[in-house]
Coordinates of C-alpha atoms in Angstrom, one line a residue:
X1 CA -92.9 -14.0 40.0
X2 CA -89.6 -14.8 41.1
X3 CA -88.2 -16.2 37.9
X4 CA -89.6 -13.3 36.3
X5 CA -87.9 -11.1 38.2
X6 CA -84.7 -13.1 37.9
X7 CA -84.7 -13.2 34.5
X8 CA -85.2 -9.3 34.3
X9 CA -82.6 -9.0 36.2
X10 CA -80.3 -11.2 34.0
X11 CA -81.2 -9.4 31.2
X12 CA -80.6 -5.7 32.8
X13 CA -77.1 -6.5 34.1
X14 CA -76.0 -8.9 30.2
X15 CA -77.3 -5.4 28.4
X16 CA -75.1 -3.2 31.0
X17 CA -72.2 -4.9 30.1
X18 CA -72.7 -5.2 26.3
X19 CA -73.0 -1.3 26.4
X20 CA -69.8 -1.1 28.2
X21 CA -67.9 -3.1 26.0
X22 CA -69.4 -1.4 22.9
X23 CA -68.5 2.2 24.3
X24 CA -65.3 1.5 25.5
X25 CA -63.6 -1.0 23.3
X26 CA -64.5 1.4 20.0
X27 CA -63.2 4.4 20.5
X28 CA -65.6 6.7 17.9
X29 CA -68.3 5.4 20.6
X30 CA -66.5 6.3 23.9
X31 CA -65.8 9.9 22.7
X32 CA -69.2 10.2 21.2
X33 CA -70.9 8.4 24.1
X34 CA -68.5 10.4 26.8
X35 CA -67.8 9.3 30.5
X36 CA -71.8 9.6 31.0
X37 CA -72.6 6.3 29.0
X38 CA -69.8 4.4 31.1
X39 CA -71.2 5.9 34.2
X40 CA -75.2 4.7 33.1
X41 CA -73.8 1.1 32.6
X42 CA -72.3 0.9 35.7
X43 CA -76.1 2.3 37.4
X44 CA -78.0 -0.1 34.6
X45 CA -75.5 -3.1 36.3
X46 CA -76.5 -1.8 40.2
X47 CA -80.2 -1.6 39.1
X48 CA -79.8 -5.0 37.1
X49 CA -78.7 -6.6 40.3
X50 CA -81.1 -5.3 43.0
X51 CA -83.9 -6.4 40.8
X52 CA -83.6 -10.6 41.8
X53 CA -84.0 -9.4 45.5
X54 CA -84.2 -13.4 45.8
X55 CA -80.5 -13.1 45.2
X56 CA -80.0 -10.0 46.9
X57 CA -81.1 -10.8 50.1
X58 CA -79.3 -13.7 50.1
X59 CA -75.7 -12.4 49.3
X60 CA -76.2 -8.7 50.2
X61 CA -73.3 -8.1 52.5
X62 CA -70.8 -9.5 49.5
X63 CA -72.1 -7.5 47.0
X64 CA -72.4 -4.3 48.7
X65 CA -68.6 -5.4 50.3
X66 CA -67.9 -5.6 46.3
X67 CA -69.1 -2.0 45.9
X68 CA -67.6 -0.8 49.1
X69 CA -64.0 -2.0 48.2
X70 CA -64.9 0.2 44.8
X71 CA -65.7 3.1 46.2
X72 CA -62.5 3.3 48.9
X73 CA -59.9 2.1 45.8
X74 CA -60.0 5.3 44.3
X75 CA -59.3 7.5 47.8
X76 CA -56.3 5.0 48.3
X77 CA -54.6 5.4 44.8
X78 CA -55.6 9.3 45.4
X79 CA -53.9 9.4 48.5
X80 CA -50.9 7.3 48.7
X81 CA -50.4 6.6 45.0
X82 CA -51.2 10.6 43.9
X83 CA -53.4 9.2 40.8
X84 CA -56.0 11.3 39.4
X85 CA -54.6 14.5 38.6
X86 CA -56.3 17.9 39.1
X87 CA -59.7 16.3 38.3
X88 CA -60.2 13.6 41.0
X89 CA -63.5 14.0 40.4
X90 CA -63.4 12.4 36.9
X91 CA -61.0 9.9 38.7
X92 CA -63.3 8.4 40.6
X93 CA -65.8 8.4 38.2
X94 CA -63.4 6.2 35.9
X95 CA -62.5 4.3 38.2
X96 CA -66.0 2.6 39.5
X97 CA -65.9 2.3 35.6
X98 CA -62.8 0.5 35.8
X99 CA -63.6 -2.3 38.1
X100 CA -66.9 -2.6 37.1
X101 CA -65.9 -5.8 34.9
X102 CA -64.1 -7.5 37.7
X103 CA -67.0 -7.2 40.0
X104 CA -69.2 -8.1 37.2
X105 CA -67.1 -11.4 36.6
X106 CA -67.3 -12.6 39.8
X107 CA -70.9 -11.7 40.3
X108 CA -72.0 -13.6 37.2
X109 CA -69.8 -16.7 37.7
X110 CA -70.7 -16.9 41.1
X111 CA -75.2 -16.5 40.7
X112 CA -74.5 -19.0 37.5
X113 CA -76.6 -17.7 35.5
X114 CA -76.0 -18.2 31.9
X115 CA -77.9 -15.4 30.9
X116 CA -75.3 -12.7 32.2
X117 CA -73.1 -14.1 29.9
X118 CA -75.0 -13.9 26.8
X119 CA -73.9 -11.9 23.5
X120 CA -70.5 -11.0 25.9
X121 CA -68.1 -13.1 23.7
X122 CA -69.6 -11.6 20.5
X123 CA -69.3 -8.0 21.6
X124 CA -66.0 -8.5 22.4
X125 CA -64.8 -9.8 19.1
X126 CA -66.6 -7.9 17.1
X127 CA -65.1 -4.6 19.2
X128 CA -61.7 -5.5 19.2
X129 CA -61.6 -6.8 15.5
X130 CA -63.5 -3.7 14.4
X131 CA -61.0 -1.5 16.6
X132 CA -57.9 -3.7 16.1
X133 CA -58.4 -3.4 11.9
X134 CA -59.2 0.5 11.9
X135 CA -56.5 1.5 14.1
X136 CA -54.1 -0.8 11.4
X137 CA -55.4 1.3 9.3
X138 CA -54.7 4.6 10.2
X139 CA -51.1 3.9 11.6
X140 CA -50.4 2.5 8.0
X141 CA -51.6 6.2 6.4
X142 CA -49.7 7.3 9.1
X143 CA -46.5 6.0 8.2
X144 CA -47.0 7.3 4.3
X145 CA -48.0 10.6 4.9
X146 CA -45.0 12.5 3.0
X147 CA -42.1 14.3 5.5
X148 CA -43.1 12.8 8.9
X149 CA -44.5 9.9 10.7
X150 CA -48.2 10.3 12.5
X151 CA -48.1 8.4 15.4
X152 CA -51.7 8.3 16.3
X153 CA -51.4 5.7 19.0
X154 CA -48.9 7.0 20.5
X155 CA -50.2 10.9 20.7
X156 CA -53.6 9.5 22.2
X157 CA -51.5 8.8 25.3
X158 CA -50.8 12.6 25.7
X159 CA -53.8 14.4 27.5
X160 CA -52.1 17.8 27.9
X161 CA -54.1 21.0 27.4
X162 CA -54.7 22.1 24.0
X163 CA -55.1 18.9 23.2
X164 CA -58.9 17.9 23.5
X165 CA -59.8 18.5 20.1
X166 CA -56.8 16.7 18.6
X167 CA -57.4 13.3 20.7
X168 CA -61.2 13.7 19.9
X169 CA -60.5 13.9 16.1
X170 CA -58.4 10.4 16.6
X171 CA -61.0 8.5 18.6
X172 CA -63.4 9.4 16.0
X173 CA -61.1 7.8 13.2
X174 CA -61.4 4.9 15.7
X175 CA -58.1 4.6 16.8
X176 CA -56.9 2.5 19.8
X177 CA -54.1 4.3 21.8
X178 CA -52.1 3.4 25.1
X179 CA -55.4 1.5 26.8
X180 CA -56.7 -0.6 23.8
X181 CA -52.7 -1.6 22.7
X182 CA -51.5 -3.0 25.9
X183 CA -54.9 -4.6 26.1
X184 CA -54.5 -6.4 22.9
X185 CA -51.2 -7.7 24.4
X186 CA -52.9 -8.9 27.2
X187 CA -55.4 -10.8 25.0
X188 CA -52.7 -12.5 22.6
X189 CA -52.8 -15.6 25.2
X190 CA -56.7 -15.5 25.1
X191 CA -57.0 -15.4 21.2
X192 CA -53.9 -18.7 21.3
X193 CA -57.0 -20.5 23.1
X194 CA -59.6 -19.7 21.1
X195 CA -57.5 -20.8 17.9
X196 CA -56.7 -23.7 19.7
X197 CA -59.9 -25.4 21.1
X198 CA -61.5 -24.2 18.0
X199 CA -61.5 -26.2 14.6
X200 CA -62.0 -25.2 10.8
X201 CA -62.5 -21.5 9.9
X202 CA -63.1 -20.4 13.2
X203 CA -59.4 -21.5 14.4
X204 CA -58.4 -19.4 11.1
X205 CA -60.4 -16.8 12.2
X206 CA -59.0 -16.8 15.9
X207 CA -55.0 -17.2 14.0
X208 CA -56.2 -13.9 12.2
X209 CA -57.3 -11.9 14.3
X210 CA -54.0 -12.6 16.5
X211 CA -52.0 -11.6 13.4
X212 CA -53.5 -8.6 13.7
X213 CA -53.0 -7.6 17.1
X214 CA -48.9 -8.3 17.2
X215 CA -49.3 -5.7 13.4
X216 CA -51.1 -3.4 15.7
X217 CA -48.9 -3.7 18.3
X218 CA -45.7 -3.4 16.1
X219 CA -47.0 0.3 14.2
X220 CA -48.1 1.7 17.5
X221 CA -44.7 2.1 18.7
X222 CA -45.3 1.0 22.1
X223 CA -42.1 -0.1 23.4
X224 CA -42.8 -2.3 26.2
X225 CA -46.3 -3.7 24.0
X226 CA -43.7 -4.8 21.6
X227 CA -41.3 -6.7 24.5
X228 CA -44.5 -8.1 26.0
X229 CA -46.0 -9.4 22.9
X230 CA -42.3 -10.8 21.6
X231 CA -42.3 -12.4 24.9
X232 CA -45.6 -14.3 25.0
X233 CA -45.2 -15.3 20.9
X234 CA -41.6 -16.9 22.1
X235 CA -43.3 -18.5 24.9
X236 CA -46.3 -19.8 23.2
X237 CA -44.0 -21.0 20.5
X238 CA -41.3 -22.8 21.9
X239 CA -44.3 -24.5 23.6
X240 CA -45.6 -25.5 21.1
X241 CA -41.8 -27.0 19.7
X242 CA -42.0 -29.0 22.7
X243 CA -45.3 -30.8 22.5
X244 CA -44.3 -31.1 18.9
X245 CA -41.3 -32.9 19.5
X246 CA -42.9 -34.7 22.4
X247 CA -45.5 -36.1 20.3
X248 CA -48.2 -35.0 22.7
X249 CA -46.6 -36.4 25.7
X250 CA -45.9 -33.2 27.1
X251 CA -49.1 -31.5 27.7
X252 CA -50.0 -27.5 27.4
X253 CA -49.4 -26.6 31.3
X254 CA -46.3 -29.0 31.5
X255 CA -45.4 -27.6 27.7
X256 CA -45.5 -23.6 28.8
X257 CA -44.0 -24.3 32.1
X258 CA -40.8 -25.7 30.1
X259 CA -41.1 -22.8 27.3
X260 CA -40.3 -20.1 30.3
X261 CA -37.1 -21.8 31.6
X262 CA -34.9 -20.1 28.9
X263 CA -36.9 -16.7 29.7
X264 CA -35.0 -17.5 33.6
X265 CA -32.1 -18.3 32.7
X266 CA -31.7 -15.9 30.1
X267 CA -32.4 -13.4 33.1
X268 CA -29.7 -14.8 35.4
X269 CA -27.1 -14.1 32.2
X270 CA -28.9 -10.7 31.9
X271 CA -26.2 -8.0 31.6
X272 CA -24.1 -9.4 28.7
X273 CA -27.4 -10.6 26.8
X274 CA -28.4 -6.9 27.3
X275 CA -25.3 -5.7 26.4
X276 CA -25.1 -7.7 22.9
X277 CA -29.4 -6.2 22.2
X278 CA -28.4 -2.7 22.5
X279 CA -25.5 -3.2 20.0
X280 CA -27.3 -5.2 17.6
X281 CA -30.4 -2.3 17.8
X282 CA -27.9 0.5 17.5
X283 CA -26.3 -1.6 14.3
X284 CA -29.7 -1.6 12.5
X285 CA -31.0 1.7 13.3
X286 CA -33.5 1.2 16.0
X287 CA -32.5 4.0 18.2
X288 CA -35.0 4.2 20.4
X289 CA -34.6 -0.1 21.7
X290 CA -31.0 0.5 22.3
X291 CA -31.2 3.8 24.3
X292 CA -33.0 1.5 26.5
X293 CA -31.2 -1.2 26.1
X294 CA -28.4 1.1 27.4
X295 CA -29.8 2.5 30.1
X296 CA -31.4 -0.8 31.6
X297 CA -27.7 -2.0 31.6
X298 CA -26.5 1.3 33.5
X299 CA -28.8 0.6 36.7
X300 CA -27.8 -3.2 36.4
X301 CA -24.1 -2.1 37.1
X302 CA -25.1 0.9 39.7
X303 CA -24.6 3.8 37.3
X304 CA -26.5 6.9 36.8
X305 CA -29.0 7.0 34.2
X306 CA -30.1 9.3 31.8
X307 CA -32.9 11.5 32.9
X308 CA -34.7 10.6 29.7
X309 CA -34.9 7.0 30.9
X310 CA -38.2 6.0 32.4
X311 CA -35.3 3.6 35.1
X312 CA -34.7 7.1 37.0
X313 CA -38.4 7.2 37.8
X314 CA -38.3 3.7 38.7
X315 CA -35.7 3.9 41.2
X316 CA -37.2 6.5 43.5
X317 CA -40.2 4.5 43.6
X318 CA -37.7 1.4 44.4
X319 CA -35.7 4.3 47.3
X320 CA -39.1 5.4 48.9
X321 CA -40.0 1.4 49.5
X322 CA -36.6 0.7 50.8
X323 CA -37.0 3.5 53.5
X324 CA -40.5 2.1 55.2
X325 CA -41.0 -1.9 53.4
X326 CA -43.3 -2.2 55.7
X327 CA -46.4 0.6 55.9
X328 CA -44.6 3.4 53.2
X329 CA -46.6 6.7 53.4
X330 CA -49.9 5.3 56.0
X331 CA -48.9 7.2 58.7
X332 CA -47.5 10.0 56.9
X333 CA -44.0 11.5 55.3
X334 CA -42.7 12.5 52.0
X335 CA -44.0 10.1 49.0
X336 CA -41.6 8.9 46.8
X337 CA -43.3 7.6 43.7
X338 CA -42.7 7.1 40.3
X339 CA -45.6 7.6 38.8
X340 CA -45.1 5.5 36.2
X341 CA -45.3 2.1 38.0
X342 CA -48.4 1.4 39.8
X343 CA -46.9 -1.5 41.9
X344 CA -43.9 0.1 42.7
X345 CA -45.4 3.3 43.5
X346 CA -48.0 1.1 45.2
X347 CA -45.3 -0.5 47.6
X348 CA -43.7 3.1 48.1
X349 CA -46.7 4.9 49.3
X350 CA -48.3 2.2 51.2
X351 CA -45.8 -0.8 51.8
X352 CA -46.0 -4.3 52.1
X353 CA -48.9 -4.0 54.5
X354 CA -50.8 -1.3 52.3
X355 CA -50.3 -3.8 49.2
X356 CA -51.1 -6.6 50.8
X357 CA -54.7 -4.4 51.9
X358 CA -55.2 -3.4 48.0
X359 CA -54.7 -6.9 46.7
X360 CA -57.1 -8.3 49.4
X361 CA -59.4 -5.4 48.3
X362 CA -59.2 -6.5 44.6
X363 CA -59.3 -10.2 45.3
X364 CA -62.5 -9.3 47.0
X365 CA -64.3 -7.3 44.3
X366 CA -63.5 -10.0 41.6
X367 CA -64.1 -13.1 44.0
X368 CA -65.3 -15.8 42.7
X369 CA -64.4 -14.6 38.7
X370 CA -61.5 -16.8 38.0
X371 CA -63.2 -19.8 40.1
X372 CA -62.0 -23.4 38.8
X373 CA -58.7 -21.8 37.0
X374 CA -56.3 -24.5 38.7
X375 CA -57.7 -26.8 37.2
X376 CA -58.3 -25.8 33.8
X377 CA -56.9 -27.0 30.9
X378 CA -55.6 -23.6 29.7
X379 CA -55.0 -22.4 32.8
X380 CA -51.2 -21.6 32.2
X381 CA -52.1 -19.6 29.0
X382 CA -54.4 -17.9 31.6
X383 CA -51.8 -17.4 33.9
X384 CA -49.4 -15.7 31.2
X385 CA -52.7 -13.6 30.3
X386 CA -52.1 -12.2 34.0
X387 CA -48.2 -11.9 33.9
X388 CA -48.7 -9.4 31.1
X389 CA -51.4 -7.1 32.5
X390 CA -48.8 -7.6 36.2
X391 CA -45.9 -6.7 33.4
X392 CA -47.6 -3.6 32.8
X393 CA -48.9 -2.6 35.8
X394 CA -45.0 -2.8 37.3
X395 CA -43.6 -1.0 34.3
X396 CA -46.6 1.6 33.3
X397 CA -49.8 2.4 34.5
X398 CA -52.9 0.3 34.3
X399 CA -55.3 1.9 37.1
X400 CA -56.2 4.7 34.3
X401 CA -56.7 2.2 31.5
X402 CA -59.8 0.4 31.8
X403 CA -59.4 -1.7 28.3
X404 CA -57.0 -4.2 29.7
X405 CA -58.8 -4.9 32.7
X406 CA -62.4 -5.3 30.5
X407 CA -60.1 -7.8 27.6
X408 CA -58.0 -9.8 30.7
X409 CA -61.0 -10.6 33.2
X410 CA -63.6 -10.9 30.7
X411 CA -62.1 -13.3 28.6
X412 CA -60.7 -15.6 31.1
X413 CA -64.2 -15.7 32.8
X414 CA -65.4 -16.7 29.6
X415 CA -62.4 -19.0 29.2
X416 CA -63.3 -20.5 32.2
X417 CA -66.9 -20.5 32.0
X418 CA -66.5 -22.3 28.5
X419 CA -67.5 -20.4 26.6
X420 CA -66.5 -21.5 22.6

């Protein structure tokens, strides 16, 4: 009766996060599905998981620590970080949606049961192939429609009123926006490994598919997408240049590690280097690159910048932490965020101390998830994996965008787990 029970419960909490990844990662499901189907997942995971009351009994106080963490993140980020909006309702609701993953990582990695991780690899590719080729797609006829440019992706990161209908007609067309594109630059490490522990068609097929994400990236017009995607194809590459030229003496950790030196010292020679991108953008037309070019130089030297620069936002965020470094807004005063940095804001409105308590929060609902990574042979491919979705979470916001934390945890647990 016990095994039976176990294996239910195996089954329950795999098919939970199938569904998930099915809704979310393919948009014409997620707005035909709503917030509701999310929501049951997350309940068919809970129900999934009290079902091997073997289990349960045992490890009780860490799982319902796990939930626990869950349900206090969202009245943190509400109070100290102002996120949610108007509707902190529908906050919170996305937001036991939004760590749901982690916590399932770390729960499935850490009963070892194979069975939680069955079909996950599958509905993962097939989603963000599916999603990746339609949203290609679309930004192409985008592009060619006569006397402007649609830029679908782009206007799916604009919620204002007015514009329900709109964004709904989009995510039926299946069309990844702000989420599912700085996901897919998350991944780009993830899909390097799969090309390169696989052989034959299947190491085409990985090469592909990671073709297509950087196209993706590129038509969606997401700025920083496009620097953090540039970055990790440089990385990766030069990386591979050096193992080349080494002959296989130097080895993929060893290979990366050298592959990011030029990325330092190009950042201690940072103001001319800047200097020389926003001339050569402004020479070939690309506007938009070299305003920011521009402006990033401005705040490097102390001068104002523009109030169309996102840097302005970024340096209140950067005046409220200097004020109280240690404990920010706990005890009370006047926030000074951003809000368009989660760690930054994060350090403003709670400090040092506060981080410190939200990392140890997050470390604690995904414990156990990225178990064995110091030792793994990809493990610096991993690690870059996690600079990007860090890259993003300091320069936009990730606690709204539940994609890249589903793409990033997910497929290094699998990574880990080895999963081919």
């Amino acid at each position: 009766m016990p095994e039976k029970r176990a294996r239910l419960s195996a089954d329950i909490a795999n098919l939970s996060i199938l569904l998930y990844i099915l809704w979310l990662l393919i948009p014409a499901v997620q707005t035909t599905g709503r917030a509701m189907t999310g929501a049951a997942c997350v309940a068919l995971f809970a129900l999934g998981v009290v079902l091997d009351w073997t289990y349960f009994k045992a490890h009780w106080a860490d799982l319902c620590l796990r939930a626990l963490c869950a349900a206090v993140m969202p009245l943190l980020l509400r109070r100290f970080l102002s996120r949610g909006g108007t509707n902190f309702a529908g906050f919170y609701v996305q937001q036991a949606m939004f760590w749901f993953p982690l916590i399932y990582a770390g729960y499935a990695r850490n009963r070892g049961d194979r069975r939680l991780w069955r079909g996950v690899k599958w509905a993962l590719l097939f989603a963000v192939t599916l999603t990746v080729c339609t949203t290609i797609g679309w930004l192409i006829q985008g592009m060619l429609r006569g006397g402007k440019i649609y830029a679908y992706s782009r206007s799916l990161g604009y919620g204002g009123e007015g514009r329900e209908a709109y964004l709904k007609e989009l995510m039926l067309r299946n069309i990844g926006g702000y989420d599912f594109v700085y996901a897919m630059a998350a991944s780009l490490p993830l899909c390097l490994i799969g090309a390169s522990i696989h052989t034959g068609w299947k190491r085409w097929a990985f090469a592909v598919l990671c073709a297509l994400q950087v196209i993706m990236i590129v038509l969606s017009q997401y700025t920083y997408a496009m620097l953090f995607a540039a970055a990790v194809l440089a990385v990766e590459g030069l990386a591979l240049v050096i193992r080349c030229v080494s002959r296989g003496r130097i080895m993929l950790g060893k290979s990366l590690l050298w592959a990011v030196l030029p990325f330092v010292l190009a950042a201690l020679f940072c103001q001319p280097l800047i200097a020389l991108a926003a001339t050569v953008c402004r020479s070939i037309g690309m506007n938009n690159f070299a305003f920011s070019f521009e402006q990033l130089l401005t705040a490097l030297q102390g001068g104002v910048t523009s109030a169309d620069s996102r840097l302005g936002y970024y340096l209140t965020a950067i005046g409220g932490f200097a004020q109280s470094p240690v404990w920010g807004d706990l005890f009370g005063g006047a926030k000074q965020l951003s809000l368009h940095s989660d760690i930054l804001d994060l350090l403003s409105g709670m400090g040092v101390l506060g981080a410190a308590l939200v990392g140890g929060m997050v470390w604690l609902m995904g414990r156990g998830s990225l178990r064995g990574v110091r030792s793994h042979p990809q493990r610096a491919q991993l690690c870059v994996s996690a600079a990007v979705v860090f890259m993003t979470a300091l320069l936009g916001t990730a606690v709204y965008s539940r994609d890249i934390l589903t793409v990033a945890i997910l497929g290094a647990a699998l990574v880990l787990e080895g999963e081919k």
